[in-house]
Amino acid sequence: AQRVTQPEKLLSVFKGAPVELKCNYSYSGSPELFWYVQYSRQRLQLLLRHISRESIKGFTADLNKGETSFHLKKPFAQEEDSAMYYCALSGGGSQGNLIFGKGTKLSVKP
Amino acid sequence: ETGVTQSPTHLIKTRGQQVTLRCSSQSGHNTVSWYQQALGQGPQFIFQYYREEENGRGNFPPRFSGLQFPNYSSELNVNALELDDSALYLCASGAGTISYTFGSGTRLTVV
């Protein structure tokens, strides 16, 4: 079954500390993986996608097919990074058909 | 360029009633997807519309139905509302390999 697992509901770190938001997936084939972010009172927005291999707001994520993981990392957390983060996968060739994890709330303390 | 807009923002319905939610896609986008997000959960795919036809469906019963219009706007209809239908309903629009843009959602409460 296709599934995305985000094991942590809440992750709390201090400003300047490294951050790693975990995401594991289950999919037979070659999925496309995404990270979406939702800041307080804002709509869900795309943070990054694995095929772009780009860094957005200092965040990076590497697809590890062996471990079926797509963890989101940032070396130095900022207070403005506090938000809800969702990992998602697309297996049907359409970005409109996404399977989301339950999300991790990141809280960055001053 | 306008983004994805959804209406209404909130509504309350009684169990057994029917509801229609509306979504205007972003300019240049021809595909619309609908998601249900229950409290504390990630969005769950309901269905997608492309060129006015349903083009993919998640694990939702037939009482969840939709429409897409020639201007690419879309409606989500839910019949025989149940208490468990209470959720945030998200619409997202996109086209081809363009990343999808989400609306702010409609908060539906069924009492």
PDB file of C-alpha atoms in Angstrom:
ATOM      1  CA  ALA A   1       0.000   0.000   0.000  1.00  0.00           C
ATOM      2  CA  GLN A   2       1.124   3.518  -0.716  1.00  0.00           C
ATOM      3  CA  ARG A   3       1.851   5.317   2.515  1.00  0.00           C
ATOM      4  CA  VAL A   4       3.773   8.260   3.934  1.00  0.00           C
ATOM      5  CA  THR A   5       4.850   8.141   7.563  1.00  0.00           C
ATOM      6  CA  GLN A   6       6.001  11.107   9.608  1.00  0.00           C
ATOM      7  CA  PRO A   7       6.844   9.626  13.003  1.00  0.00           C
ATOM      8  CA  GLU A   8       7.008  12.884  14.955  1.00  0.00           C
ATOM      9  CA  LYS A   9       3.868  14.931  15.606  1.00  0.00           C
ATOM     10  CA  LEU A  10       5.883  17.687  17.235  1.00  0.00           C
ATOM     11  CA  LEU A  11       9.524  18.675  17.017  1.00  0.00           C
ATOM     12  CA  SER A  12      10.848  21.446  19.231  1.00  0.00           C
ATOM     13  CA  VAL A  13      14.336  22.930  18.784  1.00  0.00           C
ATOM     14  CA  PHE A  14      16.169  26.081  19.754  1.00  0.00           C
ATOM     15  CA  LYS A  15      17.096  28.775  17.268  1.00  0.00           C
ATOM     16  CA  GLY A  16      20.393  27.935  15.569  1.00  0.00           C
ATOM     17  CA  ALA A  17      20.104  24.197  16.206  1.00  0.00           C
ATOM     18  CA  PRO A  18      20.002  21.689  13.344  1.00  0.00           C
ATOM     19  CA  VAL A  19      16.625  20.359  12.292  1.00  0.00           C
ATOM     20  CA  GLU A  20      15.677  17.030  10.752  1.00  0.00           C
ATOM     21  CA  LEU A  21      12.053  16.217   9.995  1.00  0.00           C
ATOM     22  CA  LYS A  22      11.648  12.550   9.226  1.00  0.00           C
ATOM     23  CA  CYS A  23       9.631  11.079   6.391  1.00  0.00           C
ATOM     24  CA  ASN A  24       9.410   7.462   5.301  1.00  0.00           C
ATOM     25  CA  TYR A  25       7.354   6.177   2.440  1.00  0.00           C
ATOM     26  CA  SER A  26       5.988   2.947   1.084  1.00  0.00           C
ATOM     27  CA  TYR A  27       5.542   2.740  -2.663  1.00  0.00           C
ATOM     28  CA  SER A  28       6.314   0.137  -5.294  1.00  0.00           C
ATOM     29  CA  GLY A  29       7.829   2.009  -8.175  1.00  0.00           C
ATOM     30  CA  SER A  30       9.464   5.379  -8.578  1.00  0.00           C
ATOM     31  CA  PRO A  31       7.587   7.955  -6.545  1.00  0.00           C
ATOM     32  CA  GLU A  32       8.026  11.668  -6.648  1.00  0.00           C
ATOM     33  CA  LEU A  33       8.465  13.125  -3.169  1.00  0.00           C
ATOM     34  CA  PHE A  34       7.542  16.569  -1.870  1.00  0.00           C
ATOM     35  CA  TRP A  35       7.655  18.636   1.272  1.00  0.00           C
ATOM     36  CA  TYR A  36       4.822  21.072   1.879  1.00  0.00           C
ATOM     37  CA  VAL A  37       4.732  23.709   4.601  1.00  0.00           C
ATOM     38  CA  GLN A  38       1.883  25.539   6.268  1.00  0.00           C
ATOM     39  CA  TYR A  39       2.746  28.635   8.270  1.00  0.00           C
ATOM     40  CA  SER A  40       0.270  29.939  10.829  1.00  0.00           C
ATOM     41  CA  ARG A  41      -2.910  31.243   9.167  1.00  0.00           C
ATOM     42  CA  GLN A  42      -1.512  30.622   5.689  1.00  0.00           C
ATOM     43  CA  ARG A  43      -2.345  28.088   3.021  1.00  0.00           C
ATOM     44  CA  LEU A  44      -0.417  24.933   2.281  1.00  0.00           C
ATOM     45  CA  GLN A  45       2.514  25.657  -0.016  1.00  0.00           C
ATOM     46  CA  LEU A  46       5.204  23.638  -1.724  1.00  0.00           C
ATOM     47  CA  LEU A  47       8.592  23.841  -0.014  1.00  0.00           C
ATOM     48  CA  LEU A  48      10.594  21.534  -2.254  1.00  0.00           C
ATOM     49  CA  ARG A  49      10.422  18.482  -4.496  1.00  0.00           C
ATOM     50  CA  HIS A  50      13.085  15.840  -4.773  1.00  0.00           C
ATOM     51  CA  ILE A  51      13.542  16.017  -8.535  1.00  0.00           C
ATOM     52  CA  SER A  52      14.484  19.683  -8.299  1.00  0.00           C
ATOM     53  CA  ARG A  53      17.337  18.955  -5.903  1.00  0.00           C
ATOM     54  CA  GLU A  54      17.219  22.566  -4.789  1.00  0.00           C
ATOM     55  CA  SER A  55      17.514  24.255  -1.421  1.00  0.00           C
ATOM     56  CA  ILE A  56      14.623  26.429  -0.337  1.00  0.00           C
ATOM     57  CA  LYS A  57      14.921  28.685   2.718  1.00  0.00           C
ATOM     58  CA  GLY A  58      17.988  26.662   3.696  1.00  0.00           C
ATOM     59  CA  PHE A  59      16.079  23.358   3.702  1.00  0.00           C
ATOM     60  CA  THR A  60      17.252  20.328   1.759  1.00  0.00           C
ATOM     61  CA  ALA A  61      15.913  16.801   1.388  1.00  0.00           C
ATOM     62  CA  ASP A  62      17.544  13.784  -0.188  1.00  0.00           C
ATOM     63  CA  LEU A  63      15.621  10.821  -1.478  1.00  0.00           C
ATOM     64  CA  ASN A  64      17.083   7.585  -0.109  1.00  0.00           C
ATOM     65  CA  LYS A  65      15.474   4.750  -2.036  1.00  0.00           C
ATOM     66  CA  GLY A  66      17.266   2.098  -0.011  1.00  0.00           C
ATOM     67  CA  GLU A  67      15.802   3.369   3.235  1.00  0.00           C
ATOM     68  CA  THR A  68      12.633   4.691   1.532  1.00  0.00           C
ATOM     69  CA  SER A  69      13.146   8.006   3.269  1.00  0.00           C
ATOM     70  CA  PHE A  70      12.968  11.671   2.344  1.00  0.00           C
ATOM     71  CA  HIS A  71      14.034  13.511   5.469  1.00  0.00           C
ATOM     72  CA  LEU A  72      13.958  17.320   5.535  1.00  0.00           C
ATOM     73  CA  LYS A  73      17.013  19.012   6.983  1.00  0.00           C
ATOM     74  CA  LYS A  74      18.233  22.474   7.867  1.00  0.00           C
ATOM     75  CA  PRO A  75      21.572  23.132   9.559  1.00  0.00           C
ATOM     76  CA  PHE A  76      20.502  26.187  11.580  1.00  0.00           C
ATOM     77  CA  ALA A  77      16.831  26.626  12.493  1.00  0.00           C
ATOM     78  CA  GLN A  78      15.232  30.073  12.539  1.00  0.00           C
ATOM     79  CA  GLU A  79      12.159  31.167  14.492  1.00  0.00           C
ATOM     80  CA  GLU A  80      10.330  31.851  11.219  1.00  0.00           C
ATOM     81  CA  ASP A  81      10.685  28.147  10.351  1.00  0.00           C
ATOM     82  CA  SER A  82       8.026  27.336  12.946  1.00  0.00           C
ATOM     83  CA  ALA A  83       5.197  25.752  10.969  1.00  0.00           C
ATOM     84  CA  MET A  84       3.457  22.520  10.075  1.00  0.00           C
ATOM     85  CA  TYR A  85       5.419  20.372   7.623  1.00  0.00           C
ATOM     86  CA  TYR A  86       3.894  17.667   5.465  1.00  0.00           C
ATOM     87  CA  CYS A  87       5.730  15.066   3.434  1.00  0.00           C
ATOM     88  CA  ALA A  88       3.870  13.836   0.349  1.00  0.00           C
ATOM     89  CA  LEU A  89       4.349  11.472  -2.523  1.00  0.00           C
ATOM     90  CA  SER A  90       2.945  11.280  -6.001  1.00  0.00           C
ATOM     91  CA  GLY A  91       2.903   7.938  -7.700  1.00  0.00           C
ATOM     92  CA  GLY A  92       0.371   8.452 -10.396  1.00  0.00           C
ATOM     93  CA  GLY A  93       2.315  10.827 -12.568  1.00  0.00           C
ATOM     94  CA  SER A  94       0.187  13.730 -11.448  1.00  0.00           C
ATOM     95  CA  GLN A  95       1.135  16.175  -8.764  1.00  0.00           C
ATOM     96  CA  GLY A  96      -2.549  16.644  -8.115  1.00  0.00           C
ATOM     97  CA  ASN A  97      -2.886  13.143  -6.660  1.00  0.00           C
ATOM     98  CA  LEU A  98      -0.753  13.311  -3.568  1.00  0.00           C
ATOM     99  CA  ILE A  99      -0.515  11.029  -0.559  1.00  0.00           C
ATOM    100  CA  PHE A 100       0.301  13.085   2.528  1.00  0.00           C
ATOM    101  CA  GLY A 101       1.745  12.150   5.859  1.00  0.00           C
ATOM    102  CA  LYS A 102       0.070  13.335   9.033  1.00  0.00           C
ATOM    103  CA  GLY A 103       2.510  16.196   9.403  1.00  0.00           C
ATOM    104  CA  THR A 104       5.090  17.365  11.916  1.00  0.00           C
ATOM    105  CA  LYS A 105       4.730  20.605  13.795  1.00  0.00           C
ATOM    106  CA  LEU A 106       8.094  22.322  14.073  1.00  0.00           C
ATOM    107  CA  SER A 107       8.520  24.782  16.903  1.00  0.00           C
ATOM    108  CA  VAL A 108      11.705  26.857  16.966  1.00  0.00           C
ATOM    109  CA  LYS A 109      12.290  28.523  20.312  1.00  0.00           C
ATOM    110  CA  PRO A 110      14.336  31.733  20.730  1.00  0.00           C
TER     111      PRO A 110
ATOM    112  CA  GLU B   1      -2.239  36.426 -11.572  1.00  0.00           C
ATOM    113  CA  THR B   2      -4.864  35.254  -9.107  1.00  0.00           C
ATOM    114  CA  GLY B   3      -4.408  32.274  -6.827  1.00  0.00           C
ATOM    115  CA  VAL B   4      -6.810  29.506  -5.900  1.00  0.00           C
ATOM    116  CA  THR B   5      -9.919  30.776  -4.171  1.00  0.00           C
ATOM    117  CA  GLN B   6     -12.465  28.686  -2.298  1.00  0.00           C
ATOM    118  CA  SER B   7     -15.929  29.510  -1.051  1.00  0.00           C
ATOM    119  CA  PRO B   8     -17.422  29.575   1.440  1.00  0.00           C
ATOM    120  CA  THR B   9     -14.695  29.747   4.080  1.00  0.00           C
ATOM    121  CA  HIS B  10     -16.853  28.167   6.761  1.00  0.00           C
ATOM    122  CA  LEU B  11     -20.238  26.513   6.906  1.00  0.00           C
ATOM    123  CA  ILE B  12     -22.329  24.409   9.220  1.00  0.00           C
ATOM    124  CA  LYS B  13     -24.670  21.705   7.962  1.00  0.00           C
ATOM    125  CA  THR B  14     -26.976  19.178   9.558  1.00  0.00           C
ATOM    126  CA  ARG B  15     -26.434  15.449   9.199  1.00  0.00           C
ATOM    127  CA  GLY B  16     -28.243  14.131   6.122  1.00  0.00           C
ATOM    128  CA  GLN B  17     -28.075  17.430   4.227  1.00  0.00           C
ATOM    129  CA  GLN B  18     -26.199  18.107   1.012  1.00  0.00           C
ATOM    130  CA  VAL B  19     -23.411  20.636   0.518  1.00  0.00           C
ATOM    131  CA  THR B  20     -21.626  22.242  -2.426  1.00  0.00           C
ATOM    132  CA  LEU B  21     -18.151  23.720  -2.119  1.00  0.00           C
ATOM    133  CA  ARG B  22     -16.619  25.890  -4.818  1.00  0.00           C
ATOM    134  CA  CYS B  23     -13.117  26.435  -6.121  1.00  0.00           C
ATOM    135  CA  SER B  24     -11.692  28.859  -8.666  1.00  0.00           C
ATOM    136  CA  SER B  25      -8.437  27.615 -10.098  1.00  0.00           C
ATOM    137  CA  GLN B  26      -5.355  29.744 -10.578  1.00  0.00           C
ATOM    138  CA  SER B  27      -4.992  31.427 -13.942  1.00  0.00           C
ATOM    139  CA  GLY B  28      -3.362  29.083 -16.457  1.00  0.00           C
ATOM    140  CA  HIS B  29      -4.198  25.921 -14.497  1.00  0.00           C
ATOM    141  CA  ASN B  30      -6.452  23.308 -16.114  1.00  0.00           C
ATOM    142  CA  THR B  31      -6.545  20.607 -13.440  1.00  0.00           C
ATOM    143  CA  VAL B  32      -8.238  20.720 -10.062  1.00  0.00           C
ATOM    144  CA  SER B  33      -7.833  18.333  -7.146  1.00  0.00           C
ATOM    145  CA  TRP B  34      -9.864  18.130  -3.958  1.00  0.00           C
ATOM    146  CA  TYR B  35      -8.631  16.976  -0.576  1.00  0.00           C
ATOM    147  CA  GLN B  36     -10.241  16.339   2.799  1.00  0.00           C
ATOM    148  CA  GLN B  37      -8.202  17.216   5.884  1.00  0.00           C
ATOM    149  CA  ALA B  38      -9.579  15.955   9.152  1.00  0.00           C
ATOM    150  CA  LEU B  39      -8.325  17.489  12.387  1.00  0.00           C
ATOM    151  CA  GLY B  40      -4.778  16.380  13.158  1.00  0.00           C
ATOM    152  CA  GLN B  41      -4.392  14.555   9.855  1.00  0.00           C
ATOM    153  CA  GLY B  42      -2.733  15.278   6.548  1.00  0.00           C
ATOM    154  CA  PRO B  43      -4.831  16.064   3.483  1.00  0.00           C
ATOM    155  CA  GLN B  44      -6.456  13.026   1.887  1.00  0.00           C
ATOM    156  CA  PHE B  45      -7.019  12.940  -1.871  1.00  0.00           C
ATOM    157  CA  ILE B  46     -10.693  12.843  -2.891  1.00  0.00           C
ATOM    158  CA  PHE B  47     -10.548  13.236  -6.683  1.00  0.00           C
ATOM    159  CA  GLN B  48      -9.087  15.209  -9.539  1.00  0.00           C
ATOM    160  CA  TYR B  49     -10.705  16.859 -12.560  1.00  0.00           C
ATOM    161  CA  TYR B  50      -9.085  17.516 -15.920  1.00  0.00           C
ATOM    162  CA  ARG B  51     -10.940  18.878 -18.934  1.00  0.00           C
ATOM    163  CA  GLU B  52     -14.241  18.555 -17.090  1.00  0.00           C
ATOM    164  CA  GLU B  53     -13.785  14.812 -16.487  1.00  0.00           C
ATOM    165  CA  GLU B  54     -12.899  12.987 -13.293  1.00  0.00           C
ATOM    166  CA  ASN B  55      -9.290  11.911 -13.684  1.00  0.00           C
ATOM    167  CA  GLY B  56      -8.456   9.931 -10.574  1.00  0.00           C
ATOM    168  CA  ARG B  57     -10.260   9.221  -7.328  1.00  0.00           C
ATOM    169  CA  GLY B  58      -9.243   8.372  -3.814  1.00  0.00           C
ATOM    170  CA  ASN B  59     -10.979   6.109  -1.337  1.00  0.00           C
ATOM    171  CA  PHE B  60     -14.181   8.118  -0.963  1.00  0.00           C
ATOM    172  CA  PRO B  61     -17.772   6.906  -1.431  1.00  0.00           C
ATOM    173  CA  PRO B  62     -19.914   7.955  -4.424  1.00  0.00           C
ATOM    174  CA  ARG B  63     -21.789  10.507  -2.321  1.00  0.00           C
ATOM    175  CA  PHE B  64     -18.690  12.651  -2.866  1.00  0.00           C
ATOM    176  CA  SER B  65     -18.976  13.973  -6.398  1.00  0.00           C
ATOM    177  CA  GLY B  66     -17.604  16.856  -8.376  1.00  0.00           C
ATOM    178  CA  LEU B  67     -17.780  19.007 -11.439  1.00  0.00           C
ATOM    179  CA  GLN B  68     -15.336  21.035 -13.452  1.00  0.00           C
ATOM    180  CA  PHE B  69     -16.507  23.865 -15.657  1.00  0.00           C
ATOM    181  CA  PRO B  70     -15.098  25.162 -18.973  1.00  0.00           C
ATOM    182  CA  ASN B  71     -13.289  27.956 -17.096  1.00  0.00           C
ATOM    183  CA  TYR B  72     -11.611  25.203 -14.999  1.00  0.00           C
ATOM    184  CA  SER B  73     -13.386  26.168 -11.798  1.00  0.00           C
ATOM    185  CA  SER B  74     -14.773  23.252  -9.831  1.00  0.00           C
ATOM    186  CA  GLU B  75     -17.381  22.144  -7.334  1.00  0.00           C
ATOM    187  CA  LEU B  76     -17.314  19.441  -4.704  1.00  0.00           C
ATOM    188  CA  ASN B  77     -20.698  18.034  -3.742  1.00  0.00           C
ATOM    189  CA  VAL B  78     -21.317  15.850  -0.737  1.00  0.00           C
ATOM    190  CA  ASN B  79     -24.689  14.181  -0.267  1.00  0.00           C
ATOM    191  CA  ALA B  80     -26.181  12.632   2.876  1.00  0.00           C
ATOM    192  CA  LEU B  81     -23.706  14.361   5.138  1.00  0.00           C
ATOM    193  CA  GLU B  82     -22.312  12.397   8.064  1.00  0.00           C
ATOM    194  CA  LEU B  83     -20.694  13.687  11.219  1.00  0.00           C
ATOM    195  CA  ASP B  84     -17.325  12.301  10.035  1.00  0.00           C
ATOM    196  CA  ASP B  85     -17.492  14.566   6.997  1.00  0.00           C
ATOM    197  CA  SER B  86     -16.598  17.468   9.280  1.00  0.00           C
ATOM    198  CA  ALA B  87     -13.209  18.583   8.001  1.00  0.00           C
ATOM    199  CA  LEU B  88     -11.263  21.188   6.079  1.00  0.00           C
ATOM    200  CA  TYR B  89     -11.760  20.724   2.343  1.00  0.00           C
ATOM    201  CA  LEU B  90      -8.867  21.868   0.206  1.00  0.00           C
ATOM    202  CA  CYS B  91      -8.794  22.575  -3.472  1.00  0.00           C
ATOM    203  CA  ALA B  92      -5.561  22.624  -5.466  1.00  0.00           C
ATOM    204  CA  SER B  93      -5.014  23.570  -9.087  1.00  0.00           C
ATOM    205  CA  GLY B  94      -2.171  22.859 -11.465  1.00  0.00           C
ATOM    206  CA  ALA B  95      -1.209  22.031 -15.007  1.00  0.00           C
ATOM    207  CA  GLY B  96       1.214  19.481 -16.394  1.00  0.00           C
ATOM    208  CA  THR B  97       4.407  19.486 -14.399  1.00  0.00           C
ATOM    209  CA  ILE B  98       3.661  22.818 -12.752  1.00  0.00           C
ATOM    210  CA  SER B  99       3.519  22.478  -8.984  1.00  0.00           C
ATOM    211  CA  TYR B 100       0.026  22.584  -7.601  1.00  0.00           C
ATOM    212  CA  THR B 101      -1.279  25.617  -5.726  1.00  0.00           C
ATOM    213  CA  PHE B 102      -3.606  25.135  -2.784  1.00  0.00           C
ATOM    214  CA  GLY B 103      -6.525  27.250  -1.691  1.00  0.00           C
ATOM    215  CA  SER B 104      -7.183  28.266   1.899  1.00  0.00           C
ATOM    216  CA  GLY B 105      -9.915  25.692   2.272  1.00  0.00           C
ATOM    217  CA  THR B 106     -13.525  25.456   3.396  1.00  0.00           C
ATOM    218  CA  ARG B 107     -14.154  24.424   6.986  1.00  0.00           C
ATOM    219  CA  LEU B 108     -17.259  22.181   7.034  1.00  0.00           C
ATOM    220  CA  THR B 109     -18.918  21.308  10.316  1.00  0.00           C
ATOM    221  CA  VAL B 110     -21.671  18.691  10.329  1.00  0.00           C
ATOM    222  CA  VAL B 111     -23.904  18.678  13.395  1.00  0.00           C
TER     223      VAL B 111
END
